[in-house]
Tab-separated table of C-alpha atoms in Angstrom:
chain	number	residue	atom	x	y	z
A	442	LYS	CA	13.411	57.120	-13.645
A	443	GLN	CA	16.691	58.964	-13.245
A	444	GLU	CA	18.096	58.794	-9.707
A	445	VAL	CA	20.754	61.341	-8.769
A	446	THR	CA	22.814	60.758	-5.637
A	447	GLN	CA	25.273	63.075	-3.951
A	448	ILE	CA	27.631	61.736	-1.329
A	449	PRO	CA	28.537	62.893	1.238
A	450	ALA	CA	25.518	64.867	2.403
A	451	ALA	CA	27.785	67.201	4.369
A	452	LEU	CA	31.469	68.040	4.366
A	453	SER	CA	33.637	70.207	6.606
A	454	VAL	CA	37.185	71.178	5.622
A	455	PRO	CA	39.800	73.697	6.752
A	456	GLU	CA	40.424	76.709	4.574
A	457	GLY	CA	42.865	76.053	1.756
A	458	GLU	CA	42.019	72.399	1.333
A	459	ASN	CA	40.734	71.211	-2.049
A	460	LEU	CA	37.099	70.128	-2.184
A	461	VAL	CA	35.867	67.046	-4.045
A	462	LEU	CA	32.110	66.697	-4.446
A	463	ASN	CA	30.596	63.597	-6.008
A	464	CYS	CA	27.459	63.076	-8.052
A	465	SER	CA	26.221	59.763	-9.439
A	466	PHE	CA	23.266	59.046	-11.721
A	467	THR	CA	21.565	55.829	-12.779
A	468	ASP	CA	20.761	56.509	-16.445
A	469	SER	CA	23.851	57.281	-18.519
A	470	ALA	CA	21.845	58.577	-21.508
A	471	ILE	CA	22.015	62.155	-20.326
A	472	TYR	CA	21.793	65.344	-22.369
A	473	ASN	CA	23.977	67.411	-20.054
A	474	LEU	CA	24.735	67.974	-16.371
A	475	GLN	CA	24.656	71.207	-14.399
A	476	TRP	CA	26.240	72.075	-11.035
A	477	PHE	CA	24.606	74.694	-8.832
A	478	ARG	CA	25.412	76.434	-5.592
A	479	GLN	CA	22.703	77.361	-3.072
A	480	ASP	CA	23.310	79.676	-0.145
A	481	PRO	CA	20.948	79.438	2.870
A	482	GLY	CA	17.612	81.064	2.113
A	483	LYS	CA	18.657	81.925	-1.414
A	484	GLY	CA	18.101	80.687	-4.931
A	485	LEU	CA	20.361	78.477	-6.990
A	486	THR	CA	23.394	79.894	-8.775
A	487	SER	CA	24.605	78.023	-11.832
A	488	LEU	CA	28.289	77.114	-11.604
A	489	LEU	CA	29.038	74.906	-14.582
A	490	LEU	CA	27.189	73.076	-17.338
A	491	ILE	CA	28.836	70.072	-18.993
A	492	GLN	CA	27.456	68.749	-22.266
A	493	SER	CA	27.230	64.978	-22.692
A	494	SER	CA	30.019	65.113	-25.264
A	495	GLN	CA	32.421	66.852	-22.868
A	496	ARG	CA	34.707	65.280	-20.297
A	497	GLU	CA	35.242	68.357	-18.175
A	498	GLN	CA	34.482	72.038	-17.779
A	499	THR	CA	36.450	74.670	-15.887
A	500	SER	CA	35.677	78.056	-14.411
A	501	GLY	CA	38.260	79.720	-12.181
A	502	ARG	CA	38.893	77.504	-9.159
A	503	LEU	CA	36.094	75.148	-10.210
A	504	ASN	CA	36.520	72.089	-12.368
A	505	ALA	CA	33.785	69.586	-13.139
A	506	SER	CA	34.371	66.224	-14.780
A	507	LEU	CA	31.859	63.907	-16.397
A	508	ASP	CA	32.087	60.163	-16.960
A	509	LYS	CA	28.833	59.157	-18.604
A	510	SER	CA	29.636	55.470	-18.888
A	511	SER	CA	30.066	55.128	-15.130
A	512	GLY	CA	27.301	57.605	-14.321
A	513	ARG	CA	29.501	60.000	-12.391
A	514	SER	CA	30.422	63.645	-12.186
A	515	THR	CA	32.850	65.274	-9.804
A	516	LEU	CA	33.122	68.940	-8.862
A	517	TYR	CA	36.559	70.052	-7.697
A	518	ILE	CA	37.033	73.345	-5.890
A	519	ALA	CA	40.670	74.309	-5.470
A	520	ALA	CA	42.051	76.102	-2.423
A	521	SER	CA	38.727	76.393	-0.602
A	522	GLN	CA	37.729	79.612	1.134
A	523	PRO	CA	35.103	80.320	3.821
A	524	GLY	CA	33.028	81.999	1.097
A	525	ASP	CA	32.719	78.614	-0.613
A	526	SER	CA	30.504	77.416	2.248
A	527	ALA	CA	27.143	76.524	0.697
A	528	THR	CA	25.106	73.601	-0.562
A	529	TYR	CA	26.196	72.271	-3.939
A	530	LEU	CA	23.592	70.591	-6.131
A	531	CYS	CA	24.118	68.374	-9.124
A	532	ALA	CA	21.363	68.213	-11.760
A	533	VAL	CA	21.158	65.828	-14.691
A	534	ARG	CA	19.200	66.592	-17.847
A	535	LEU	CA	17.756	63.468	-19.491
A	536	ASN	CA	15.799	65.013	-22.306
A	537	ASP	CA	15.917	68.471	-23.745
A	538	TYR	CA	14.484	70.303	-20.755
A	539	LYS	CA	13.918	68.290	-17.563
A	540	LEU	CA	16.518	68.428	-14.777
A	541	SER	CA	16.702	65.765	-12.076
A	542	PHE	CA	18.369	67.124	-8.952
A	543	GLY	CA	20.450	65.451	-6.302
A	544	ALA	CA	19.822	66.259	-2.639
A	545	GLY	CA	23.038	68.274	-2.454
A	546	THR	CA	26.245	68.328	-0.445
A	547	THR	CA	26.469	70.975	2.277
A	548	VAL	CA	30.005	72.314	2.513
A	549	THR	CA	31.508	74.180	5.452
A	550	VAL	CA	34.958	75.712	5.032
A	551	ARG	CA	36.493	76.515	8.412
A	552	ALA	CA	38.668	79.627	8.680
B	111	ASP	CA	20.731	92.197	-16.172
B	112	ALA	CA	18.505	91.921	-13.087
B	113	GLY	CA	18.222	88.162	-13.331
B	114	VAL	CA	15.006	86.268	-12.711
B	115	ILE	CA	12.668	88.276	-10.509
B	116	GLN	CA	10.138	86.665	-8.198
B	117	SER	CA	7.523	88.177	-5.934
B	118	PRO	CA	6.643	88.078	-3.179
B	119	ARG	CA	9.775	86.789	-1.434
B	120	HIS	CA	7.767	85.574	1.518
B	121	GLU	CA	4.097	84.720	1.771
B	122	VAL	CA	2.208	83.624	4.851
B	123	THR	CA	-1.421	82.696	4.378
B	124	GLU	CA	-4.163	80.707	6.006
B	125	MET	CA	-5.402	77.399	4.748
B	126	GLY	CA	-8.078	77.829	2.107
B	127	GLN	CA	-6.811	81.148	0.791
B	128	GLU	CA	-5.694	81.750	-2.769
B	129	VAL	CA	-1.990	82.338	-3.317
B	130	THR	CA	-0.436	83.839	-6.442
B	131	LEU	CA	3.296	83.736	-7.061
B	132	ARG	CA	4.857	85.871	-9.775
B	133	CYS	CA	7.903	85.546	-11.983
B	134	LYS	CA	9.669	87.738	-14.507
B	135	PRO	CA	12.211	85.739	-16.544
B	136	ILE	CA	15.434	87.106	-17.952
B	137	SER	CA	14.766	89.084	-21.117
B	138	GLY	CA	15.359	86.986	-24.214
B	139	HIS	CA	14.887	83.674	-22.448
B	140	ASN	CA	12.294	81.494	-24.154
B	141	SER	CA	12.020	78.741	-21.554
B	142	LEU	CA	10.512	79.136	-18.090
B	143	PHE	CA	10.317	76.614	-15.280
B	144	TRP	CA	8.524	76.519	-11.927
B	145	TYR	CA	10.061	74.359	-9.190
B	146	ARG	CA	9.157	73.515	-5.618
B	147	GLN	CA	11.760	72.762	-2.953
B	148	THR	CA	11.053	70.949	0.300
B	149	MET	CA	13.288	69.166	2.771
B	150	MET	CA	11.496	65.876	2.145
B	151	ARG	CA	11.373	65.880	-1.646
B	152	GLY	CA	14.154	68.248	-2.678
B	153	LEU	CA	13.674	70.198	-5.919
B	154	GLU	CA	10.779	69.145	-8.133
B	155	LEU	CA	9.786	70.519	-11.515
B	156	LEU	CA	6.164	71.644	-11.466
B	157	ILE	CA	5.686	73.030	-14.972
B	158	TYR	CA	7.718	74.045	-18.018
B	159	PHE	CA	6.806	76.682	-20.601
B	160	ASN	CA	8.477	77.189	-23.958
B	161	ASN	CA	7.672	80.364	-25.909
B	162	ASN	CA	4.835	81.036	-23.422
B	163	VAL	CA	3.211	77.656	-24.086
B	164	PRO	CA	2.945	75.035	-21.308
B	165	ILE	CA	4.838	71.977	-22.514
B	166	ASP	CA	4.984	69.755	-19.444
B	167	ASP	CA	2.720	70.183	-16.415
B	168	SER	CA	3.043	66.617	-15.185
B	169	GLY	CA	4.704	67.827	-11.993
B	170	MET	CA	1.772	69.973	-10.893
B	171	PRO	CA	0.586	68.142	-7.772
B	172	GLU	CA	-3.164	68.533	-8.243
B	173	ASP	CA	-5.919	70.673	-9.668
B	174	ARG	CA	-5.446	73.247	-6.947
B	175	PHE	CA	-2.292	74.342	-8.761
B	176	SER	CA	-2.381	76.309	-11.998
B	177	ALA	CA	0.196	78.301	-13.950
B	178	LYS	CA	-0.008	80.825	-16.739
B	179	MET	CA	2.385	82.697	-18.961
B	180	PRO	CA	0.423	85.426	-20.736
B	181	ASN	CA	3.525	86.934	-22.319
B	182	ALA	CA	7.271	86.447	-22.574
B	183	SER	CA	8.032	88.553	-19.528
B	184	PHE	CA	5.559	87.313	-16.949
B	185	SER	CA	4.332	84.084	-15.394
B	186	THR	CA	2.147	83.220	-12.416
B	187	LEU	CA	1.710	80.143	-10.280
B	188	LYS	CA	-1.579	80.023	-8.420
B	189	ILE	CA	-2.681	77.756	-5.596
B	190	GLN	CA	-6.395	77.728	-4.803
B	191	PRO	CA	-7.277	76.708	-2.162
B	192	SER	CA	-3.964	76.523	-0.329
B	193	GLU	CA	-3.199	73.791	2.215
B	194	PRO	CA	-0.486	73.487	4.904
B	195	ARG	CA	1.292	70.799	2.848
B	196	ASP	CA	1.877	73.386	0.120
B	197	SER	CA	4.364	75.129	2.416
B	198	ALA	CA	7.669	75.162	0.540
B	199	VAL	CA	10.029	77.400	-1.395
B	200	TYR	CA	8.863	77.964	-4.958
B	201	PHE	CA	11.474	78.840	-7.551
B	202	CYS	CA	11.132	80.195	-11.043
B	203	ALA	CA	13.962	79.620	-13.511
B	204	SER	CA	14.529	80.642	-17.110
B	205	SER	CA	16.886	79.707	-19.923
B	206	ILE	CA	17.585	80.768	-23.485
B	207	GLY	CA	16.508	77.383	-24.740
B	208	PRO	CA	15.067	74.289	-23.069
B	209	ALA	CA	18.423	72.506	-22.724
B	210	SER	CA	20.483	75.596	-21.951
B	211	GLU	CA	21.838	76.702	-18.606
B	212	GLN	CA	18.998	77.516	-16.214
B	213	TYR	CA	19.033	80.680	-14.118
B	214	PHE	CA	17.030	80.671	-10.919
B	215	GLY	CA	15.196	83.437	-9.141
B	216	PRO	CA	15.543	84.008	-5.382
B	217	GLY	CA	12.412	82.008	-4.636
B	218	THR	CA	9.184	82.605	-2.740
B	219	ARG	CA	8.969	81.047	0.703
B	220	LEU	CA	5.327	80.060	1.194
B	221	THR	CA	3.913	79.218	4.605
B	222	VAL	CA	0.318	78.023	4.842
B	223	THR	CA	-1.041	77.881	8.384
Protein backbone atom coordinates (compact mmCIF):
# COMPACT_ATOMS: atom_id res chain seq x y z
CA LYS A 1 0.00 0.00 0.00
CA GLN A 2 1.31 3.42 -0.94
CA GLU A 3 2.15 5.60 2.08
CA VAL A 4 2.49 9.33 1.48
CA THR A 5 4.13 11.46 4.16
CA GLN A 6 4.39 15.23 4.37
CA ILE A 7 6.79 16.82 6.80
CA PRO A 8 6.50 19.20 8.54
CA ALA A 9 2.82 19.16 9.44
CA ALA A 10 2.89 22.93 9.93
CA LEU A 11 5.19 25.75 8.92
CA SER A 12 5.26 29.46 9.75
CA VAL A 13 7.47 31.89 7.82
CA PRO A 14 7.77 35.66 7.42
CA GLU A 15 6.55 37.21 4.21
CA GLY A 16 9.12 37.12 1.43
CA GLU A 17 10.83 33.95 2.56
CA ASN A 18 10.92 30.99 0.16
CA LEU A 19 8.83 27.97 1.13
CA VAL A 20 10.02 24.37 0.81
CA LEU A 21 7.39 21.67 1.28
CA ASN A 22 8.35 18.01 1.30
CA CYS A 23 6.47 14.91 0.22
CA SER A 24 7.75 11.34 0.42
CA PHE A 25 6.16 8.12 -0.83
CA THR A 26 6.99 4.46 -0.28
CA ASP A 27 6.30 2.95 -3.71
CA SER A 28 8.39 4.53 -6.47
CA ALA A 29 6.32 2.98 -9.29
CA ILE A 30 4.07 5.99 -9.57
CA TYR A 31 2.08 7.20 -12.56
CA ASN A 32 2.22 10.88 -11.64
CA LEU A 33 2.09 13.21 -8.64
CA GLN A 34 -0.21 16.16 -8.03
CA TRP A 35 0.13 19.07 -5.59
CA PHE A 36 -3.00 20.74 -4.24
CA ARG A 37 -3.80 23.73 -2.09
CA GLN A 38 -6.72 23.72 0.37
CA ASP A 39 -8.00 26.85 2.06
CA PRO A 40 -9.96 26.46 5.34
CA GLY A 41 -13.48 25.21 4.68
CA LYS A 42 -12.87 25.02 0.95
CA GLY A 43 -12.17 22.41 -1.68
CA LEU A 44 -8.84 21.46 -3.16
CA THR A 45 -7.23 23.56 -5.89
CA SER A 46 -4.82 21.79 -8.20
CA LEU A 47 -1.44 23.52 -8.36
CA LEU A 48 0.83 21.28 -10.39
CA LEU A 49 0.84 17.79 -11.87
CA ILE A 50 4.16 16.09 -12.58
CA GLN A 51 4.26 13.02 -14.80
CA SER A 52 6.52 10.15 -13.75
CA SER A 53 8.83 10.91 -16.67
CA GLN A 54 9.33 14.53 -15.59
CA ARG A 55 11.83 15.90 -13.10
CA GLU A 56 10.09 19.17 -12.41
CA GLN A 57 7.14 21.37 -13.27
CA THR A 58 6.80 25.13 -12.89
CA SER A 59 3.91 27.55 -12.66
CA GLY A 60 4.62 31.17 -11.73
CA ARG A 61 6.22 31.27 -8.29
CA LEU A 62 5.66 27.53 -7.84
CA ASN A 63 8.14 24.84 -8.75
CA ALA A 64 7.70 21.15 -8.01
CA SER A 65 10.44 18.56 -8.37
CA LEU A 66 10.14 14.79 -8.51
CA ASP A 67 12.74 12.16 -7.68
CA LYS A 68 11.04 8.82 -8.18
CA SER A 69 14.01 6.69 -7.23
CA SER A 70 14.19 8.24 -3.77
CA GLY A 71 10.42 8.56 -3.42
CA ARG A 72 10.41 12.31 -2.97
CA SER A 73 8.79 15.44 -4.31
CA THR A 74 9.39 18.99 -3.20
CA LEU A 75 7.18 22.03 -3.75
CA TYR A 76 9.00 25.36 -3.76
CA ILE A 77 7.10 28.62 -3.42
CA ALA A 78 9.25 31.67 -4.08
CA ALA A 79 8.87 34.97 -2.24
CA SER A 80 5.96 33.87 -0.06
CA GLN A 81 2.98 36.15 0.52
CA PRO A 82 0.26 36.11 3.20
CA GLY A 83 -2.13 34.88 0.49
CA ASP A 84 -0.06 31.69 0.25
CA SER A 85 -1.28 30.68 3.71
CA ALA A 86 -3.15 27.39 3.27
CA THR A 87 -2.74 23.65 3.59
CA TYR A 88 -0.73 22.05 0.80
CA LEU A 89 -1.45 18.43 -0.08
CA CYS A 90 0.65 16.03 -2.08
CA ALA A 91 -1.10 13.17 -3.90
CA VAL A 92 0.54 10.24 -5.64
CA ARG A 93 -1.14 8.29 -8.42
CA LEU A 94 -0.11 4.61 -8.49
CA ASN A 95 -2.32 3.33 -11.25
CA ASP A 96 -4.28 5.17 -13.86
CA TYR A 97 -6.83 6.75 -11.55
CA LYS A 98 -6.30 6.32 -7.79
CA LEU A 99 -4.66 9.13 -5.80
CA SER A 100 -3.10 8.53 -2.39
CA PHE A 101 -2.99 11.73 -0.37
CA GLY A 102 -0.59 12.94 2.26
CA ALA A 103 -1.94 14.58 5.42
CA GLY A 104 -0.77 18.00 4.23
CA THR A 105 1.47 20.81 5.43
CA THR A 106 -0.30 23.84 6.88
CA VAL A 107 1.54 27.01 5.93
CA THR A 108 1.22 30.39 7.63
CA VAL A 109 2.94 33.37 6.03
CA ARG A 110 3.28 36.22 8.52
CA ALA A 111 2.96 39.78 7.20
CA ASP B 1 -16.34 27.31 -16.66
CA ALA B 2 -18.18 27.00 -13.33
CA GLY B 3 -15.99 24.18 -12.11
CA VAL B 4 -17.32 21.17 -10.24
CA ILE B 5 -20.61 21.99 -8.53
CA GLN B 6 -21.75 20.28 -5.36
CA SER B 7 -24.94 20.62 -3.36
CA PRO B 8 -25.82 21.13 -0.65
CA ARG B 9 -22.77 22.88 0.82
CA HIS B 10 -23.83 22.01 4.33
CA GLU B 11 -26.13 19.29 5.57
CA VAL B 12 -27.19 18.63 9.14
CA THR B 13 -29.34 15.59 9.74
CA GLU B 14 -30.35 13.22 12.47
CA MET B 15 -29.08 9.70 12.79
CA GLY B 16 -31.15 7.29 10.73
CA GLN B 17 -32.15 9.79 8.07
CA GLU B 18 -31.33 9.44 4.40
CA VAL B 19 -28.80 11.89 2.98
CA THR B 20 -28.25 12.60 -0.71
CA LEU B 21 -25.26 14.56 -1.94
CA ARG B 22 -25.15 15.87 -5.50
CA CYS B 23 -22.39 16.63 -7.96
CA LYS B 24 -22.18 18.18 -11.40
CA PRO B 25 -18.76 17.55 -13.00
CA ILE B 26 -17.01 19.88 -15.39
CA SER B 27 -18.47 19.54 -18.88
CA GLY B 28 -16.38 17.23 -21.03
CA HIS B 29 -14.82 15.40 -18.11
CA ASN B 30 -15.26 11.64 -18.37
CA SER B 31 -13.99 10.65 -14.93
CA LEU B 32 -15.73 11.40 -11.64
CA PHE B 33 -14.56 10.70 -8.11
CA TRP B 34 -16.20 10.89 -4.69
CA TYR B 35 -13.92 11.47 -1.69
CA ARG B 36 -14.43 11.78 2.04
CA GLN B 37 -12.22 13.94 4.25
CA THR B 38 -11.93 13.59 8.01
CA MET B 39 -9.33 14.74 10.50
CA MET B 40 -8.56 11.16 11.48
CA ARG B 41 -8.29 9.55 8.06
CA GLY B 42 -7.55 12.45 5.72
CA LEU B 43 -8.83 12.17 2.14
CA GLU B 44 -10.17 8.79 1.06
CA LEU B 45 -11.48 7.75 -2.33
CA LEU B 46 -14.97 6.32 -2.02
CA ILE B 47 -15.88 5.55 -5.63
CA TYR B 48 -14.66 6.26 -9.16
CA PHE B 49 -16.78 6.45 -12.31
CA ASN B 50 -15.49 6.46 -15.87
CA ASN B 51 -17.93 7.34 -18.67
CA ASN B 52 -20.77 7.06 -16.12
CA VAL B 53 -19.81 3.50 -15.16
CA PRO B 54 -18.63 2.68 -11.62
CA ILE B 55 -15.12 1.27 -11.94
CA ASP B 56 -13.90 1.09 -8.35
CA ASP B 57 -16.21 1.22 -5.33
CA SER B 58 -13.82 -0.51 -2.95
CA GLY B 59 -13.63 2.62 -0.81
CA MET B 60 -17.34 2.73 -0.05
CA PRO B 61 -17.40 2.02 3.69
CA GLU B 62 -20.48 -0.20 3.83
CA ASP B 63 -23.81 -1.01 2.26
CA ARG B 64 -25.35 2.13 3.69
CA PHE B 65 -23.44 4.07 1.04
CA SER B 66 -24.44 4.04 -2.61
CA ALA B 67 -23.53 6.19 -5.61
CA LYS B 68 -25.01 6.65 -9.04
CA MET B 69 -24.14 8.49 -12.21
CA PRO B 70 -27.20 8.43 -14.46
CA ASN B 71 -25.62 10.71 -17.05
CA ALA B 72 -22.41 12.57 -17.81
CA SER B 73 -23.46 15.70 -15.96
CA PHE B 74 -24.82 14.39 -12.69
CA SER B 75 -23.87 12.07 -9.85
CA THR B 76 -25.30 11.35 -6.41
CA LEU B 77 -23.89 9.85 -3.24
CA LYS B 78 -26.52 8.51 -0.88
CA ILE B 79 -26.21 7.43 2.73
CA GLN B 80 -29.12 5.46 4.17
CA PRO B 81 -29.41 5.29 7.11
CA SER B 82 -26.93 7.93 8.22
CA GLU B 83 -24.86 7.57 11.40
CA PRO B 84 -22.85 10.11 13.45
CA ARG B 85 -19.58 8.54 12.23
CA ASP B 86 -20.50 9.56 8.69
CA SER B 87 -19.92 13.19 9.66
CA ALA B 88 -17.22 14.48 7.31
CA VAL B 89 -16.64 16.67 4.28
CA TYR B 90 -17.54 14.89 1.05
CA PHE B 91 -15.84 16.04 -2.13
CA CYS B 92 -16.62 15.34 -5.74
CA ALA B 93 -13.84 15.69 -8.31
CA SER B 94 -13.70 15.28 -12.07
CA SER B 95 -11.02 14.95 -14.72
CA ILE B 96 -10.81 14.66 -18.49
CA GLY B 97 -9.37 11.19 -18.17
CA PRO B 98 -8.68 8.88 -15.24
CA ALA B 99 -5.01 9.86 -14.90
CA SER B 100 -5.46 13.53 -15.73
CA GLU B 101 -5.44 16.47 -13.35
CA GLN B 102 -8.37 16.25 -10.94
CA TYR B 103 -10.56 19.27 -10.21
CA PHE B 104 -12.40 19.33 -6.92
CA GLY B 105 -15.73 20.80 -5.98
CA PRO B 106 -16.20 22.92 -2.84
CA GLY B 107 -17.41 19.95 -0.82
CA THR B 108 -20.45 19.14 1.29
CA ARG B 109 -19.96 19.34 5.04
CA LEU B 110 -22.18 16.64 6.54
CA THR B 111 -23.07 16.58 10.22
CA VAL B 112 -25.10 13.66 11.56
CA THR B 113 -26.40 14.17 15.09
